[in-house]
Coordinates of C-alpha atoms in Angstrom, one line a residue:
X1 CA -0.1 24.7 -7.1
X2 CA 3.5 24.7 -5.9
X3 CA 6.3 25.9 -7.3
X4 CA 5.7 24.7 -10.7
X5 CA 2.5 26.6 -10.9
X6 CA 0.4 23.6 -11.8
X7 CA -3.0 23.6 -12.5
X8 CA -5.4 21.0 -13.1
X9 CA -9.3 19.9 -14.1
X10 CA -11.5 17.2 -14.5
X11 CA -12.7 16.5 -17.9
X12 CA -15.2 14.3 -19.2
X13 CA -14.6 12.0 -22.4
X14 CA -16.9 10.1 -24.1
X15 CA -16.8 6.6 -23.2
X16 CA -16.8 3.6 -26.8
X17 CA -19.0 2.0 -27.3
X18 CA -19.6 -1.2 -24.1
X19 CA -17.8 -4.0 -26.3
X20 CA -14.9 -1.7 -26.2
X21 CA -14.6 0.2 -22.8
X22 CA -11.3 -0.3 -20.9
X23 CA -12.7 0.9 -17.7
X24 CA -16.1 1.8 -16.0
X25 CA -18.1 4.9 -17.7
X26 CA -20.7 7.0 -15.6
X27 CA -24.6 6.8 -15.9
X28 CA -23.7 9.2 -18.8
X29 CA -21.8 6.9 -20.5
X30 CA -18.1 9.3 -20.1
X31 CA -14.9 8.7 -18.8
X32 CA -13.6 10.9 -16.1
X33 CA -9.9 12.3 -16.1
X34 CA -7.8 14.8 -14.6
X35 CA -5.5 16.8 -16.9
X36 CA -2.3 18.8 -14.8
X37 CA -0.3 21.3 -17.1
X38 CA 2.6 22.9 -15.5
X39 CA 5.4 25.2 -16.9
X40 CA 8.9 25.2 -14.8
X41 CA 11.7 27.3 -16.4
X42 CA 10.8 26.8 -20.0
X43 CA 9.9 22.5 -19.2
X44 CA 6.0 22.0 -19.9
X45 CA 4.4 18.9 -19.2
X46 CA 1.0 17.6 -19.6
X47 CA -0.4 14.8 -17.0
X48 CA -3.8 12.9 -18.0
X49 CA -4.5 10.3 -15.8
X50 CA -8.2 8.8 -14.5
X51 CA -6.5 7.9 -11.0
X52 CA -6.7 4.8 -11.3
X53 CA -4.3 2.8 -13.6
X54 CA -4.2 5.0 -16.5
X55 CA -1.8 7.5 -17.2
X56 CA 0.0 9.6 -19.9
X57 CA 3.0 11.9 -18.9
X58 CA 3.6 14.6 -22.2
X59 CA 6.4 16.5 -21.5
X60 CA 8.5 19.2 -23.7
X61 CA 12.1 16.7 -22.8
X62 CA 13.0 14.1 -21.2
X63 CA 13.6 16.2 -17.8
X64 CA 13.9 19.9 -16.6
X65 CA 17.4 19.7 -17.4
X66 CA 17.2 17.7 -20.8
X67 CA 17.3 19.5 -24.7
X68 CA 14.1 19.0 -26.5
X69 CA 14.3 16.5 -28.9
X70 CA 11.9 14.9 -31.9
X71 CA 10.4 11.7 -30.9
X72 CA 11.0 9.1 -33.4
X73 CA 9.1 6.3 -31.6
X74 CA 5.8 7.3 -30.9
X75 CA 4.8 10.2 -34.1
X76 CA 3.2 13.3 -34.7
X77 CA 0.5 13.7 -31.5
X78 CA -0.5 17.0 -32.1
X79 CA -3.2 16.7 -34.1
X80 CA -4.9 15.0 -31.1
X81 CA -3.4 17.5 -28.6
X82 CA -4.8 20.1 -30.5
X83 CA -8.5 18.7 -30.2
X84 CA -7.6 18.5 -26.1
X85 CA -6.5 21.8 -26.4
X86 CA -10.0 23.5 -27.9
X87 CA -11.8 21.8 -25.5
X88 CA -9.5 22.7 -22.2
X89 CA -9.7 26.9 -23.7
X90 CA -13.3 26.3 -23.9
X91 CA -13.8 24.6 -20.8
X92 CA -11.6 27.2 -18.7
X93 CA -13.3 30.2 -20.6
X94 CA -16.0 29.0 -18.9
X95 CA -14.7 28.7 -16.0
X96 CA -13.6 32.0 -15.7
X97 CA -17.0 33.0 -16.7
X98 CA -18.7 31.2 -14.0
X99 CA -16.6 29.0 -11.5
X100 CA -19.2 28.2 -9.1
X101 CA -21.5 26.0 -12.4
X102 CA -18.4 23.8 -12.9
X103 CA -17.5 23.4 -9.3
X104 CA -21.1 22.2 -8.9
X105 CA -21.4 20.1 -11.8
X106 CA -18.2 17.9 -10.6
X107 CA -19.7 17.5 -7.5
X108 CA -22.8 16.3 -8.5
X109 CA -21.5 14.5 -11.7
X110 CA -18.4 12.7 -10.7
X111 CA -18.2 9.6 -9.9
X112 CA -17.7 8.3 -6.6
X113 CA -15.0 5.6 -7.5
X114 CA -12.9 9.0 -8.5
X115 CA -13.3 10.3 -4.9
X116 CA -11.7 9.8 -2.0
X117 CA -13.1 8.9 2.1
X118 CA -13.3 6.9 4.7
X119 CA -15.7 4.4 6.0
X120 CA -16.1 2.8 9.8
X121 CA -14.7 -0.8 9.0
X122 CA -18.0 -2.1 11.1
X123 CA -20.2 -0.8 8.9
X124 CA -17.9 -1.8 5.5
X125 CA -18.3 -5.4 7.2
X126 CA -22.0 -5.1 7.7
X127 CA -22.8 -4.0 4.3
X128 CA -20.1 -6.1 2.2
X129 CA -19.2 -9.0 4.5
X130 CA -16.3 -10.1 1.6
X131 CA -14.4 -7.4 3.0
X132 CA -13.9 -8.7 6.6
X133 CA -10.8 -9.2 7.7
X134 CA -10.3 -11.9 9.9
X135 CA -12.9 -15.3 10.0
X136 CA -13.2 -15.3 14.3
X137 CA -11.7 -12.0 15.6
X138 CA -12.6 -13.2 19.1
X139 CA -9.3 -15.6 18.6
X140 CA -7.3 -12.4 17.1
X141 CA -7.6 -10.9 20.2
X142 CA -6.9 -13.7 22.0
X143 CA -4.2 -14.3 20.4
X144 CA -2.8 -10.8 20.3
X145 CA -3.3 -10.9 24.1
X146 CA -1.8 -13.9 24.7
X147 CA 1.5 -12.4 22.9
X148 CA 2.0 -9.2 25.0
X149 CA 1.4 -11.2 28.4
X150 CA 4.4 -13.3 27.2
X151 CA 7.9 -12.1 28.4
X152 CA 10.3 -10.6 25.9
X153 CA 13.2 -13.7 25.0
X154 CA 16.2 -12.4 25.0
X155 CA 19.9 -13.3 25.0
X156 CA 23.2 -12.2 26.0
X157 CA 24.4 -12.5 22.0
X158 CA 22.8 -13.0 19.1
X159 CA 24.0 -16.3 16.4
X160 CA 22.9 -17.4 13.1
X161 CA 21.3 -20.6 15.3
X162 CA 19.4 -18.8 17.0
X163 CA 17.8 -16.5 14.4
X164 CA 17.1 -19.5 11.8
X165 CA 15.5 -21.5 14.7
X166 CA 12.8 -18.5 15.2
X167 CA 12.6 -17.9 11.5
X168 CA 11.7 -21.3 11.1
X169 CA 9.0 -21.1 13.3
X170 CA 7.6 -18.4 12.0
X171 CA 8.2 -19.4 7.8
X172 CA 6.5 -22.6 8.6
X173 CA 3.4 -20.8 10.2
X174 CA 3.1 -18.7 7.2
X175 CA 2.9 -21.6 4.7
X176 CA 0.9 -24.4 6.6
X177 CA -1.5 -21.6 7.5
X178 CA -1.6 -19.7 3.7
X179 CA -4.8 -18.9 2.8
X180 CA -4.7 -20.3 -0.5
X181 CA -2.2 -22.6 -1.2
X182 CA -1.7 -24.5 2.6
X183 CA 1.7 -26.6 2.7
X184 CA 1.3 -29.5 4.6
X185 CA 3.2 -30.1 8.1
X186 CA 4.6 -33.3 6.7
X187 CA 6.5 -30.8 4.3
X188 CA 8.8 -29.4 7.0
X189 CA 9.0 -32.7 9.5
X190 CA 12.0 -34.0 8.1
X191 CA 13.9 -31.0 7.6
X192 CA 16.3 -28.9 10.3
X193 CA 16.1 -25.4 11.0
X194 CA 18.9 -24.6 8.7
X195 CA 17.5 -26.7 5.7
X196 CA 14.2 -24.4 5.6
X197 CA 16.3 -21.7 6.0
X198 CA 18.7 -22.3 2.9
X199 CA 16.2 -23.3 0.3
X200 CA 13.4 -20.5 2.0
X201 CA 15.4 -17.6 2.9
X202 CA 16.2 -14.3 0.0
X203 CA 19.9 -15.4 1.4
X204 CA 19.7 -18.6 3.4
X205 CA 22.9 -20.0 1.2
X206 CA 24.7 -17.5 2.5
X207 CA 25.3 -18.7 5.6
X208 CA 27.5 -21.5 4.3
X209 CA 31.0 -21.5 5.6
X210 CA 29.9 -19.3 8.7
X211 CA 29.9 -20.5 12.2
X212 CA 26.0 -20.4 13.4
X213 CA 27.3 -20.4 16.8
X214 CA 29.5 -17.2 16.3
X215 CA 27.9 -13.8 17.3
X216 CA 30.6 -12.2 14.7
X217 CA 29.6 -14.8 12.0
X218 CA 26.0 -13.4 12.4
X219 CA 26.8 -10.0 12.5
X220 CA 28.9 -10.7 9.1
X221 CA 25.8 -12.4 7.7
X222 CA 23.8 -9.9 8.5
X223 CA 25.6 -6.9 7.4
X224 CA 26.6 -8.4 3.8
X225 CA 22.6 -9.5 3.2
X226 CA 20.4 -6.7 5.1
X227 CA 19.8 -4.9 2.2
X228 CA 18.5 -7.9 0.1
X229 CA 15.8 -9.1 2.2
X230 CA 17.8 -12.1 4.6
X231 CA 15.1 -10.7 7.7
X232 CA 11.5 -11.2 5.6
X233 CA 9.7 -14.2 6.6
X234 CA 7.6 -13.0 3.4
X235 CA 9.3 -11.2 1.2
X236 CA 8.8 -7.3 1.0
X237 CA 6.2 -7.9 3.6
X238 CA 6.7 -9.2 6.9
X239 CA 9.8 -9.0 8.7
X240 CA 11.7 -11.1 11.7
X241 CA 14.6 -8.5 13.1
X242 CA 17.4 -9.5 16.0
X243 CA 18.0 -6.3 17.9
X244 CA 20.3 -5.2 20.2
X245 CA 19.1 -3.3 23.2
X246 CA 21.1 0.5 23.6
X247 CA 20.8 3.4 24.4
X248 CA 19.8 5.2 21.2
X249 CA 16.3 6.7 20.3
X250 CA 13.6 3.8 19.2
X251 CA 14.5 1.0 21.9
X252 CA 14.8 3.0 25.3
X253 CA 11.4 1.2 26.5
X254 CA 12.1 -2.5 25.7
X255 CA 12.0 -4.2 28.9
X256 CA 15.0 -6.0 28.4
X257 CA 18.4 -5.3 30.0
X258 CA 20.7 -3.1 28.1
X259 CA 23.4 -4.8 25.6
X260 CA 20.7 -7.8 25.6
X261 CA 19.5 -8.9 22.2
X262 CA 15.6 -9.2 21.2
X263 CA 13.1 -9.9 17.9
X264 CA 10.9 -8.0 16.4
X265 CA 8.6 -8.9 14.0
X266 CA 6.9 -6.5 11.8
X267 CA 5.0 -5.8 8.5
X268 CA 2.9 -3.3 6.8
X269 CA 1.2 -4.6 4.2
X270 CA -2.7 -5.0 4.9
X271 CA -3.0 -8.0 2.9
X272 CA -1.1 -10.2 5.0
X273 CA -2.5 -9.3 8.5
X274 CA -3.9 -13.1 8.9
X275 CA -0.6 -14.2 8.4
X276 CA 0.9 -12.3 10.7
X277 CA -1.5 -13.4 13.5
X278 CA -0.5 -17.0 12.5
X279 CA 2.7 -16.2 13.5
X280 CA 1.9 -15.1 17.0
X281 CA -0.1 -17.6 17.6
X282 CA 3.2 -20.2 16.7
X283 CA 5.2 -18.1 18.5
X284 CA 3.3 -18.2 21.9
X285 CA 2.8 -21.8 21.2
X286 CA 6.7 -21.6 21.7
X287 CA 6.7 -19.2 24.4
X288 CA 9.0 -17.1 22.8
X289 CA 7.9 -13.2 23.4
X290 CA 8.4 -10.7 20.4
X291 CA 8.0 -6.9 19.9
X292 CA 5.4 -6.1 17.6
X293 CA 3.8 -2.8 17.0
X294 CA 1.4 -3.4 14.8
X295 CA -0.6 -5.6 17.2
X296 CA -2.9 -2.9 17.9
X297 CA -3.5 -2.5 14.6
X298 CA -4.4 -6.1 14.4
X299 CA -6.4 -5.3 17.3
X300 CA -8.5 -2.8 16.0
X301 CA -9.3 -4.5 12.5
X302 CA -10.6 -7.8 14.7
X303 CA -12.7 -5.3 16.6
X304 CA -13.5 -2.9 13.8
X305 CA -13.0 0.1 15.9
X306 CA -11.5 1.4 13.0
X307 CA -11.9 3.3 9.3
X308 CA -11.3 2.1 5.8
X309 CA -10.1 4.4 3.2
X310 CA -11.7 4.4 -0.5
X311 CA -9.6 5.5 -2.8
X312 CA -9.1 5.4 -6.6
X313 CA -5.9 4.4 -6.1
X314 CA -5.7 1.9 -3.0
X315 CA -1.9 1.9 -1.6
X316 CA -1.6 -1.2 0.0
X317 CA 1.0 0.1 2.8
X318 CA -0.5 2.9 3.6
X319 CA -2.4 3.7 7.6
X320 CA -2.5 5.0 10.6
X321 CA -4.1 4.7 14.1
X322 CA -7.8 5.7 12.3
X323 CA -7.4 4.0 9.0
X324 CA -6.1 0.6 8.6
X325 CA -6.0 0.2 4.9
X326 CA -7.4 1.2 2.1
X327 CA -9.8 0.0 -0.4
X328 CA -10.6 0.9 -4.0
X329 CA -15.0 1.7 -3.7
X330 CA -16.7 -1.7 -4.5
X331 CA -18.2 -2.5 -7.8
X332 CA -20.9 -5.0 -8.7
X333 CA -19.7 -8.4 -9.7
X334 CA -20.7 -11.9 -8.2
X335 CA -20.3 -11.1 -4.4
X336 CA -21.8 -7.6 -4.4
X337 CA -25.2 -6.2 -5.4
X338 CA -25.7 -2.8 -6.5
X339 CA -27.3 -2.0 -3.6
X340 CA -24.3 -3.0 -1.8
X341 CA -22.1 -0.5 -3.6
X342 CA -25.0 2.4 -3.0
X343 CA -24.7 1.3 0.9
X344 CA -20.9 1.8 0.9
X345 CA -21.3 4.9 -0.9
X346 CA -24.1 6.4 1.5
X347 CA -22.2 5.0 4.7
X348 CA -18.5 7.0 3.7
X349 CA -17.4 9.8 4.7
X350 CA -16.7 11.5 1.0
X351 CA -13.9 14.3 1.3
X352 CA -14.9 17.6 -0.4
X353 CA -14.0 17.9 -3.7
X354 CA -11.5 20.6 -4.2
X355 CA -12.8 23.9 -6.0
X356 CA -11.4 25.4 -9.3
X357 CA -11.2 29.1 -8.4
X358 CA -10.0 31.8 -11.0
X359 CA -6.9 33.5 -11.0
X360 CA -7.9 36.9 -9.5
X361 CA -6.2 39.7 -11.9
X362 CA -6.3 42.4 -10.1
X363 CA -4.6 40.7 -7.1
X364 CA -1.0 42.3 -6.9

């Protein structure tokens, strides 16, 4: 498997005893883990993870280009590398005997929070309402609608006055409107723009001694804090951006004129979709029109036209235009049955497990 001819298996390990299990055995009572061995000029390394939050990287040095040198933190692991190692010759002697018995033992064995598929976000919502998005999607929608009917605001140049005055409105939607921890309006009443903005923003102190009237102030602003998160209204997550409109690739079909300046407002983390739709709905409140391209995505979750992925390892920024985030499989606790987790499970669409084949020797 590429160039470092890896190779790799699922194992089973026998799970301790309940009192002491760090993670979720099968009906047989075993852990489930992947083991990757490569060899790359002379570097080995071993990989055993359970793809989920467990992982141990073994490794011959520190890197391909390192000396091999005797570990004097963690000991002498070879007698329990050599136990892994019986078992792994055993298990791919096997293998090599009959590939087609271990290919269908996987499949019918493992479990199904190891695999990996996709489920219609309707029928996720039907079977484990938790997992809905949005409390009234019909005003989603609306709101999303509302948005793109609105014309683009735009201006000839673009000041540090301006830009705090529309983060403002947007920072202030994203904490009276939080979820779980609501400020209260009366927080923000008695404060200007540039207040919020110096005790909110990654950077907001920044802007003393600059002229927020000056285009070149901004620009100076901008270009000495870009890189440390000055345009997040959330930090890491969703993102307020002055744009100028020119000629180059990515902006040709904002309907603005050219040389005129625009916001966009972006984000890409699932988790804080809600709060993103908070801050259209401020936004329209204000009349002030914004680029967003995720608003289809919004779209699509409110409506549940879209998939869900399961994954062991849920990546909270990854989707596309099918799937809109992704999900680690439900397990029973106080909001979900059994038989809500064995409705998930029958309702995805599992991808097929990939096959161990032999190494065919006589292949030249």
């Amino acid at each position: 498997m590429g160039d470092d001819e890896q190779r790799w298996l699922w194992i089973e390990l026998k799970a301790p005893g309940k009192r002491n299990r760090m993670e979720t055995a099968d009906a047989n009572g075993n852990y489930w883990y992947q083991v990757f061995t490569a060899n790359y000029k002379g570097f080995h390394y071993m990989i055993i993870r359970n793809r989920q939050w467990r992982y141990v990287d073994l490794r011959s040095a520190s890197s391909i280009w390192g000396e091999r040198n005797p570990d004097v933190w963690y000991g002498n692991v070879s007698k329990s590398l050599l136990k892994l190692e019986k078992h792994i010759t055993a298990l791919v002697d096997n293998i090599c005997e009959n590939a087609d018995e271990y290919n269908t033992y996987v499949e019918k064995n493992l479990p199904y929070s190891k695999r990996d598929g996709i489920i219609k976000r309707a029928d996720l919502n039907r079977i484990c309402p938790v997992y809905r998005t949005f409390d009234d999607p019909a005003r989603v929608v609306d709101i999303v609608k509302k948005s793109s009917s609105l014309p683009l605001w735009s201006a000839d140049k673009m000041t540090l006055r301006t830009y705090i005055h529309v983060w403002r409105i947007l920072y202030e939607a994203y904490r009276t409107h939080d979820s779980y921890r609501p400020a209260l309006k009366s927080d923000f009443a008695n404060e200007s723009d540039e207040e919020v903005f110096v005790r909110h923003n990654s950077k907001g102190r920044e802007i003393k001694g600059l002229d927020l009237d000056c285009e070149q102030d901004y620009q100076k602003w901008y270009d000495d804090n870009s890189s440390y998160h000055c345009m997040d209204v959330a930090y890491a997550r969703i993102h307020l951006h002055a744009r100028k409109k020119t000629n180059r690739w990515g902006n040709e079909n904002v309907p603005v004129a050219d040389g005129q300046w625009y916001f966009s407002l972006g984000f890409c983390v699932y988790g804080y979709s809600n709060d993103v739709v908070n801050m259209l709905e401020a936004l329209c409140d204000e009349g002030i029109g914004v680029v967003c391209g995720e608003t289809a995505r919004l779209v699509r979750i409110a409506e549940e036209t879209d998939y869900v992925g399961i994954t062991p390892s849920a990546n909270k920024y990854s989707y596309d235009e099918k799937v809109g985030n992704e999900i680690t499989l439900p397990y029973m606790d106080e909001d979900i049955t059994a038989q809500q987790v064995a409705d998930v499970i029958a309702a995805t669409e599992w991808e097929p497990i990939r096959k161990v084949k032999p190494i065919n020797e006589q292949r030249q």
